[in-house]
Amino acid sequence: MIRKAFKKKSSGSKLDKFIEKYNLPREYLSINRKSVSRGVLVGLFWGFVPMPMQMLAVMAMTPFLRFNVPVAISMVWLSNPFTMPPMYYMEYLTGNFILGREGLSDIEISMDWFSENWDNIVIPLYTGTAFYSIVVSSLVYFLINRLWIASVRKEKSEKEKKRKKLKNKLFTFEPSHTHSIQEDESKSDESKSNESK
């Protein structure tokens, strides 16, 4: 199911023309399990990191790792001006928990508060960031891989069932008129008696 969703989004001829026009490696736009799951991993990894120009960080990884770039960039946009404050707050609390710190008490979920208290929160914030960037993005990566594999297996089993049904229909003979063996025997007896006369 997850594989079908990605396959429906890609229009083959337009994608091929775009790749040829800009001379791009096919892996950056291909729709397969490895490319899409790596794109999600890279996008989520940078999406959790509190930094400007996260999309440039995604693009900087393209020479080292082959992944679906549009998927990665869309994952980066999970952190946007609306979601950043709660995300960073969650990362800050997680970092304090990991480090065993109390943390600041007068927390405000706003970009101004984060910039004013940067020196006090930077270590717990990036500790929590490391947890979410590495652990959560890796879990989502493995989950997408499992879902993709399950989707392929399900699709194969459905095709196999359809093939078996079709094969059974082709090789099953059903007479057009149903009649009993006794009727056949009685007709053959009548024909024999007629011949003897």
PDB file of C-alpha atoms in Angstrom:
ATOM      1  CA  MET A   1       0.000   0.000   0.000  1.00  0.00           C
ATOM      2  CA  ILE A   2       2.786   2.443   0.915  1.00  0.00           C
ATOM      3  CA  ARG A   3       4.620   1.505  -2.282  1.00  0.00           C
ATOM      4  CA  LYS A   4       1.502   2.063  -4.398  1.00  0.00           C
ATOM      5  CA  ALA A   5       1.033   5.534  -2.885  1.00  0.00           C
ATOM      6  CA  PHE A   6       4.538   6.580  -3.956  1.00  0.00           C
ATOM      7  CA  LYS A   7       4.203   4.918  -7.375  1.00  0.00           C
ATOM      8  CA  LYS A   8       0.963   6.815  -8.092  1.00  0.00           C
ATOM      9  CA  LYS A   9       2.658  10.135  -7.306  1.00  0.00           C
ATOM     10  CA  SER A  10       5.374   9.637  -9.933  1.00  0.00           C
ATOM     11  CA  SER A  11       4.518  10.274 -13.568  1.00  0.00           C
ATOM     12  CA  GLY A  12       7.119   8.357 -15.590  1.00  0.00           C
ATOM     13  CA  SER A  13       7.510  10.432 -18.768  1.00  0.00           C
ATOM     14  CA  LYS A  14       7.674  13.818 -17.008  1.00  0.00           C
ATOM     15  CA  LEU A  15      10.186  12.470 -14.492  1.00  0.00           C
ATOM     16  CA  ASP A  16      12.376  11.001 -17.257  1.00  0.00           C
ATOM     17  CA  LYS A  17      12.350  14.297 -19.173  1.00  0.00           C
ATOM     18  CA  PHE A  18      13.306  16.234 -16.033  1.00  0.00           C
ATOM     19  CA  ILE A  19      16.204  13.846 -15.288  1.00  0.00           C
ATOM     20  CA  GLU A  20      17.496  14.065 -18.862  1.00  0.00           C
ATOM     21  CA  LYS A  21      17.140  17.851 -19.043  1.00  0.00           C
ATOM     22  CA  TYR A  22      19.178  18.545 -15.894  1.00  0.00           C
ATOM     23  CA  ASN A  23      21.446  15.462 -16.188  1.00  0.00           C
ATOM     24  CA  LEU A  24      20.600  14.240 -12.671  1.00  0.00           C
ATOM     25  CA  PRO A  25      21.408  10.824 -11.217  1.00  0.00           C
ATOM     26  CA  ARG A  26      18.217   8.748 -11.348  1.00  0.00           C
ATOM     27  CA  GLU A  27      18.561   7.727  -7.664  1.00  0.00           C
ATOM     28  CA  TYR A  28      17.771  11.295  -6.533  1.00  0.00           C
ATOM     29  CA  LEU A  29      14.238  11.014  -7.944  1.00  0.00           C
ATOM     30  CA  SER A  30      13.605   7.262  -8.081  1.00  0.00           C
ATOM     31  CA  ILE A  31      10.676   5.667  -6.298  1.00  0.00           C
ATOM     32  CA  ASN A  32      11.935   2.464  -4.695  1.00  0.00           C
ATOM     33  CA  ARG A  33      12.227   1.172  -1.144  1.00  0.00           C
ATOM     34  CA  LYS A  34      15.861   2.125  -0.551  1.00  0.00           C
ATOM     35  CA  SER A  35      15.646   5.560  -2.118  1.00  0.00           C
ATOM     36  CA  VAL A  36      12.412   6.605  -0.390  1.00  0.00           C
ATOM     37  CA  SER A  37      13.321   5.221   3.065  1.00  0.00           C
ATOM     38  CA  ARG A  38      16.751   6.887   2.901  1.00  0.00           C
ATOM     39  CA  GLY A  39      15.067  10.145   1.873  1.00  0.00           C
ATOM     40  CA  VAL A  40      12.809   9.957   4.928  1.00  0.00           C
ATOM     41  CA  LEU A  41      15.800   9.189   7.159  1.00  0.00           C
ATOM     42  CA  VAL A  42      17.888  12.115   5.869  1.00  0.00           C
ATOM     43  CA  GLY A  43      14.954  14.555   5.899  1.00  0.00           C
ATOM     44  CA  LEU A  44      13.856  13.695   9.431  1.00  0.00           C
ATOM     45  CA  PHE A  45      17.448  13.737  10.708  1.00  0.00           C
ATOM     46  CA  TRP A  46      17.951  17.345   9.563  1.00  0.00           C
ATOM     47  CA  GLY A  47      14.355  18.310  10.328  1.00  0.00           C
ATOM     48  CA  PHE A  48      14.914  17.701  14.055  1.00  0.00           C
ATOM     49  CA  VAL A  49      18.121  19.793  14.164  1.00  0.00           C
ATOM     50  CA  PRO A  50      17.604  23.425  15.292  1.00  0.00           C
ATOM     51  CA  MET A  51      19.492  25.222  12.530  1.00  0.00           C
ATOM     52  CA  PRO A  52      18.845  27.516   9.579  1.00  0.00           C
ATOM     53  CA  MET A  53      18.860  26.219   5.985  1.00  0.00           C
ATOM     54  CA  GLN A  54      18.040  22.606   6.723  1.00  0.00           C
ATOM     55  CA  MET A  55      17.303  21.983   3.034  1.00  0.00           C
ATOM     56  CA  LEU A  56      20.878  22.932   2.129  1.00  0.00           C
ATOM     57  CA  ALA A  57      22.100  20.367   4.676  1.00  0.00           C
ATOM     58  CA  VAL A  58      19.970  17.749   2.865  1.00  0.00           C
ATOM     59  CA  MET A  59      21.444  18.768  -0.500  1.00  0.00           C
ATOM     60  CA  ALA A  60      24.977  18.649   0.961  1.00  0.00           C
ATOM     61  CA  MET A  61      24.485  14.938   1.691  1.00  0.00           C
ATOM     62  CA  THR A  62      23.684  13.991  -1.929  1.00  0.00           C
ATOM     63  CA  PRO A  63      27.317  13.291  -2.967  1.00  0.00           C
ATOM     64  CA  PHE A  64      27.721  10.851  -0.051  1.00  0.00           C
ATOM     65  CA  LEU A  65      24.351   9.054   0.035  1.00  0.00           C
ATOM     66  CA  ARG A  66      21.856   8.220  -2.730  1.00  0.00           C
ATOM     67  CA  PHE A  67      18.270   9.005  -1.674  1.00  0.00           C
ATOM     68  CA  ASN A  68      15.045  10.511  -2.985  1.00  0.00           C
ATOM     69  CA  VAL A  69      15.712  14.247  -2.628  1.00  0.00           C
ATOM     70  CA  PRO A  70      12.084  15.509  -2.922  1.00  0.00           C
ATOM     71  CA  VAL A  71      11.011  13.094  -0.158  1.00  0.00           C
ATOM     72  CA  ALA A  72      13.906  14.253   2.059  1.00  0.00           C
ATOM     73  CA  ILE A  73      13.088  17.930   1.524  1.00  0.00           C
ATOM     74  CA  SER A  74       9.403  17.333   2.289  1.00  0.00           C
ATOM     75  CA  MET A  75      10.412  15.590   5.562  1.00  0.00           C
ATOM     76  CA  VAL A  76      12.522  18.627   6.527  1.00  0.00           C
ATOM     77  CA  TRP A  77       9.388  20.759   6.286  1.00  0.00           C
ATOM     78  CA  LEU A  78       7.880  18.872   9.220  1.00  0.00           C
ATOM     79  CA  SER A  79       9.801  21.467  11.207  1.00  0.00           C
ATOM     80  CA  ASN A  80       8.319  24.783  10.127  1.00  0.00           C
ATOM     81  CA  PRO A  81       7.633  28.098  11.905  1.00  0.00           C
ATOM     82  CA  PHE A  82       4.489  26.586  13.507  1.00  0.00           C
ATOM     83  CA  THR A  83       6.000  23.303  14.683  1.00  0.00           C
ATOM     84  CA  MET A  84       9.507  24.520  15.638  1.00  0.00           C
ATOM     85  CA  PRO A  85       8.726  25.926  19.114  1.00  0.00           C
ATOM     86  CA  PRO A  86       6.989  22.761  20.414  1.00  0.00           C
ATOM     87  CA  MET A  87       9.602  20.534  18.732  1.00  0.00           C
ATOM     88  CA  TYR A  88      12.519  22.405  20.283  1.00  0.00           C
ATOM     89  CA  TYR A  89      10.772  22.497  23.652  1.00  0.00           C
ATOM     90  CA  MET A  90      10.295  18.733  23.500  1.00  0.00           C
ATOM     91  CA  GLU A  91      13.974  18.287  22.550  1.00  0.00           C
ATOM     92  CA  TYR A  92      15.038  20.574  25.409  1.00  0.00           C
ATOM     93  CA  LEU A  93      12.985  18.601  27.961  1.00  0.00           C
ATOM     94  CA  THR A  94      14.312  15.291  26.605  1.00  0.00           C
ATOM     95  CA  GLY A  95      17.890  16.595  26.802  1.00  0.00           C
ATOM     96  CA  ASN A  96      17.394  17.674  30.425  1.00  0.00           C
ATOM     97  CA  PHE A  97      15.966  14.236  31.218  1.00  0.00           C
ATOM     98  CA  ILE A  98      18.937  12.450  29.590  1.00  0.00           C
ATOM     99  CA  LEU A  99      21.459  14.705  31.351  1.00  0.00           C
ATOM    100  CA  GLY A 100      19.607  14.544  34.701  1.00  0.00           C
ATOM    101  CA  ARG A 101      19.168  18.325  34.898  1.00  0.00           C
ATOM    102  CA  GLU A 102      16.328  20.383  36.281  1.00  0.00           C
ATOM    103  CA  GLY A 103      16.280  22.938  33.477  1.00  0.00           C
ATOM    104  CA  LEU A 104      14.793  26.422  33.436  1.00  0.00           C
ATOM    105  CA  SER A 105      11.421  26.944  35.089  1.00  0.00           C
ATOM    106  CA  ASP A 106      10.133  30.037  33.254  1.00  0.00           C
ATOM    107  CA  ILE A 107       9.951  28.485  29.787  1.00  0.00           C
ATOM    108  CA  GLU A 108       8.025  30.178  26.996  1.00  0.00           C
ATOM    109  CA  ILE A 109       7.333  28.411  23.735  1.00  0.00           C
ATOM    110  CA  SER A 110       8.501  31.193  21.429  1.00  0.00           C
ATOM    111  CA  MET A 111      11.484  31.810  19.190  1.00  0.00           C
ATOM    112  CA  ASP A 112      12.319  34.986  21.187  1.00  0.00           C
ATOM    113  CA  TRP A 113      12.622  33.034  24.438  1.00  0.00           C
ATOM    114  CA  PHE A 114      14.874  30.442  22.769  1.00  0.00           C
ATOM    115  CA  SER A 115      17.186  33.126  21.360  1.00  0.00           C
ATOM    116  CA  GLU A 116      17.380  34.993  24.737  1.00  0.00           C
ATOM    117  CA  ASN A 117      18.161  31.834  26.751  1.00  0.00           C
ATOM    118  CA  TRP A 118      20.352  30.152  24.146  1.00  0.00           C
ATOM    119  CA  ASP A 119      23.460  29.889  26.372  1.00  0.00           C
ATOM    120  CA  ASN A 120      21.510  28.086  29.124  1.00  0.00           C
ATOM    121  CA  ILE A 121      19.629  25.692  26.878  1.00  0.00           C
ATOM    122  CA  VAL A 122      22.103  24.827  24.100  1.00  0.00           C
ATOM    123  CA  ILE A 123      23.591  21.673  25.718  1.00  0.00           C
ATOM    124  CA  PRO A 124      20.295  20.020  26.782  1.00  0.00           C
ATOM    125  CA  LEU A 125      18.628  21.139  23.533  1.00  0.00           C
ATOM    126  CA  TYR A 126      21.235  19.473  21.314  1.00  0.00           C
ATOM    127  CA  THR A 127      21.360  16.405  23.545  1.00  0.00           C
ATOM    128  CA  GLY A 128      17.624  15.967  22.984  1.00  0.00           C
ATOM    129  CA  THR A 129      18.115  16.825  19.307  1.00  0.00           C
ATOM    130  CA  ALA A 130      20.675  14.029  18.952  1.00  0.00           C
ATOM    131  CA  PHE A 131      18.196  11.576  20.468  1.00  0.00           C
ATOM    132  CA  TYR A 132      15.371  12.512  18.083  1.00  0.00           C
ATOM    133  CA  SER A 133      17.587  12.955  15.019  1.00  0.00           C
ATOM    134  CA  ILE A 134      19.281   9.581  15.428  1.00  0.00           C
ATOM    135  CA  VAL A 135      16.782   7.361  17.241  1.00  0.00           C
ATOM    136  CA  VAL A 136      13.415   8.582  15.922  1.00  0.00           C
ATOM    137  CA  SER A 137      14.532   9.025  12.302  1.00  0.00           C
ATOM    138  CA  SER A 138      16.134   5.538  12.380  1.00  0.00           C
ATOM    139  CA  LEU A 139      12.940   3.993  13.769  1.00  0.00           C
ATOM    140  CA  VAL A 140      10.863   5.652  11.032  1.00  0.00           C
ATOM    141  CA  TYR A 141      13.410   4.429   8.444  1.00  0.00           C
ATOM    142  CA  PHE A 142      13.061   0.812   9.608  1.00  0.00           C
ATOM    143  CA  LEU A 143       9.268   1.149   9.831  1.00  0.00           C
ATOM    144  CA  ILE A 144       9.027   2.354   6.219  1.00  0.00           C
ATOM    145  CA  ASN A 145      11.267  -0.521   5.099  1.00  0.00           C
ATOM    146  CA  ARG A 146       9.058  -3.056   6.903  1.00  0.00           C
ATOM    147  CA  LEU A 147       5.839  -1.521   5.512  1.00  0.00           C
ATOM    148  CA  TRP A 148       7.266  -1.440   1.990  1.00  0.00           C
ATOM    149  CA  ILE A 149       8.354  -5.105   2.142  1.00  0.00           C
ATOM    150  CA  ALA A 150       4.970  -6.123   3.588  1.00  0.00           C
ATOM    151  CA  SER A 151       3.229  -4.174   0.805  1.00  0.00           C
ATOM    152  CA  VAL A 152       5.256  -5.965  -1.891  1.00  0.00           C
ATOM    153  CA  ARG A 153       4.548  -9.388  -0.347  1.00  0.00           C
ATOM    154  CA  LYS A 154       0.832  -8.638  -0.093  1.00  0.00           C
ATOM    155  CA  GLU A 155       0.723  -7.486  -3.711  1.00  0.00           C
ATOM    156  CA  LYS A 156       2.532 -10.655  -4.852  1.00  0.00           C
ATOM    157  CA  SER A 157       0.174 -12.930  -2.901  1.00  0.00           C
ATOM    158  CA  GLU A 158      -2.875 -11.112  -4.355  1.00  0.00           C
ATOM    159  CA  LYS A 159      -1.490 -11.557  -7.883  1.00  0.00           C
ATOM    160  CA  GLU A 160      -0.826 -15.238  -7.192  1.00  0.00           C
ATOM    161  CA  LYS A 161      -4.403 -15.726  -5.954  1.00  0.00           C
ATOM    162  CA  LYS A 162      -5.811 -14.026  -9.069  1.00  0.00           C
ATOM    163  CA  ARG A 163      -3.606 -16.178 -11.301  1.00  0.00           C
ATOM    164  CA  LYS A 164      -4.777 -19.370  -9.562  1.00  0.00           C
ATOM    165  CA  LYS A 165      -8.440 -18.341  -9.885  1.00  0.00           C
ATOM    166  CA  LEU A 166      -7.967 -17.613 -13.589  1.00  0.00           C
ATOM    167  CA  LYS A 167      -6.148 -20.919 -14.106  1.00  0.00           C
ATOM    168  CA  ASN A 168      -8.945 -22.826 -12.346  1.00  0.00           C
ATOM    169  CA  LYS A 169     -11.593 -21.118 -14.488  1.00  0.00           C
ATOM    170  CA  LEU A 170      -9.738 -21.979 -17.701  1.00  0.00           C
ATOM    171  CA  PHE A 171      -9.277 -25.663 -16.876  1.00  0.00           C
ATOM    172  CA  THR A 172     -12.655 -26.383 -15.265  1.00  0.00           C
ATOM    173  CA  PHE A 173     -15.125 -27.947 -17.717  1.00  0.00           C
ATOM    174  CA  GLU A 174     -18.791 -27.490 -17.049  1.00  0.00           C
ATOM    175  CA  PRO A 175     -21.293 -29.064 -19.523  1.00  0.00           C
ATOM    176  CA  SER A 176     -23.777 -26.646 -21.031  1.00  0.00           C
ATOM    177  CA  HIS A 177     -26.777 -28.919 -20.212  1.00  0.00           C
ATOM    178  CA  THR A 178     -26.815 -30.861 -17.007  1.00  0.00           C
ATOM    179  CA  HIS A 179     -28.346 -34.290 -17.342  1.00  0.00           C
ATOM    180  CA  SER A 180     -28.213 -37.555 -15.548  1.00  0.00           C
ATOM    181  CA  ILE A 181     -26.359 -40.712 -16.536  1.00  0.00           C
ATOM    182  CA  GLN A 182     -29.672 -42.603 -16.553  1.00  0.00           C
ATOM    183  CA  GLU A 183     -31.003 -40.340 -19.321  1.00  0.00           C
ATOM    184  CA  ASP A 184     -27.926 -41.069 -21.421  1.00  0.00           C
ATOM    185  CA  GLU A 185     -28.308 -44.784 -20.850  1.00  0.00           C
ATOM    186  CA  SER A 186     -32.013 -44.747 -21.737  1.00  0.00           C
ATOM    187  CA  LYS A 187     -31.300 -42.884 -24.976  1.00  0.00           C
ATOM    188  CA  SER A 188     -28.614 -45.387 -25.944  1.00  0.00           C
ATOM    189  CA  ASP A 189     -30.996 -48.295 -25.192  1.00  0.00           C
ATOM    190  CA  GLU A 190     -33.684 -46.723 -27.424  1.00  0.00           C
ATOM    191  CA  SER A 191     -31.257 -46.294 -30.289  1.00  0.00           C
ATOM    192  CA  LYS A 192     -30.147 -49.931 -29.997  1.00  0.00           C
ATOM    193  CA  SER A 193     -33.751 -51.194 -30.026  1.00  0.00           C
ATOM    194  CA  ASN A 194     -34.505 -49.079 -33.105  1.00  0.00           C
ATOM    195  CA  GLU A 195     -31.480 -50.495 -34.885  1.00  0.00           C
ATOM    196  CA  SER A 196     -32.529 -54.093 -34.106  1.00  0.00           C
ATOM    197  CA  LYS A 197     -35.989 -53.476 -35.610  1.00  0.00           C
TER     198      LYS A 197
END
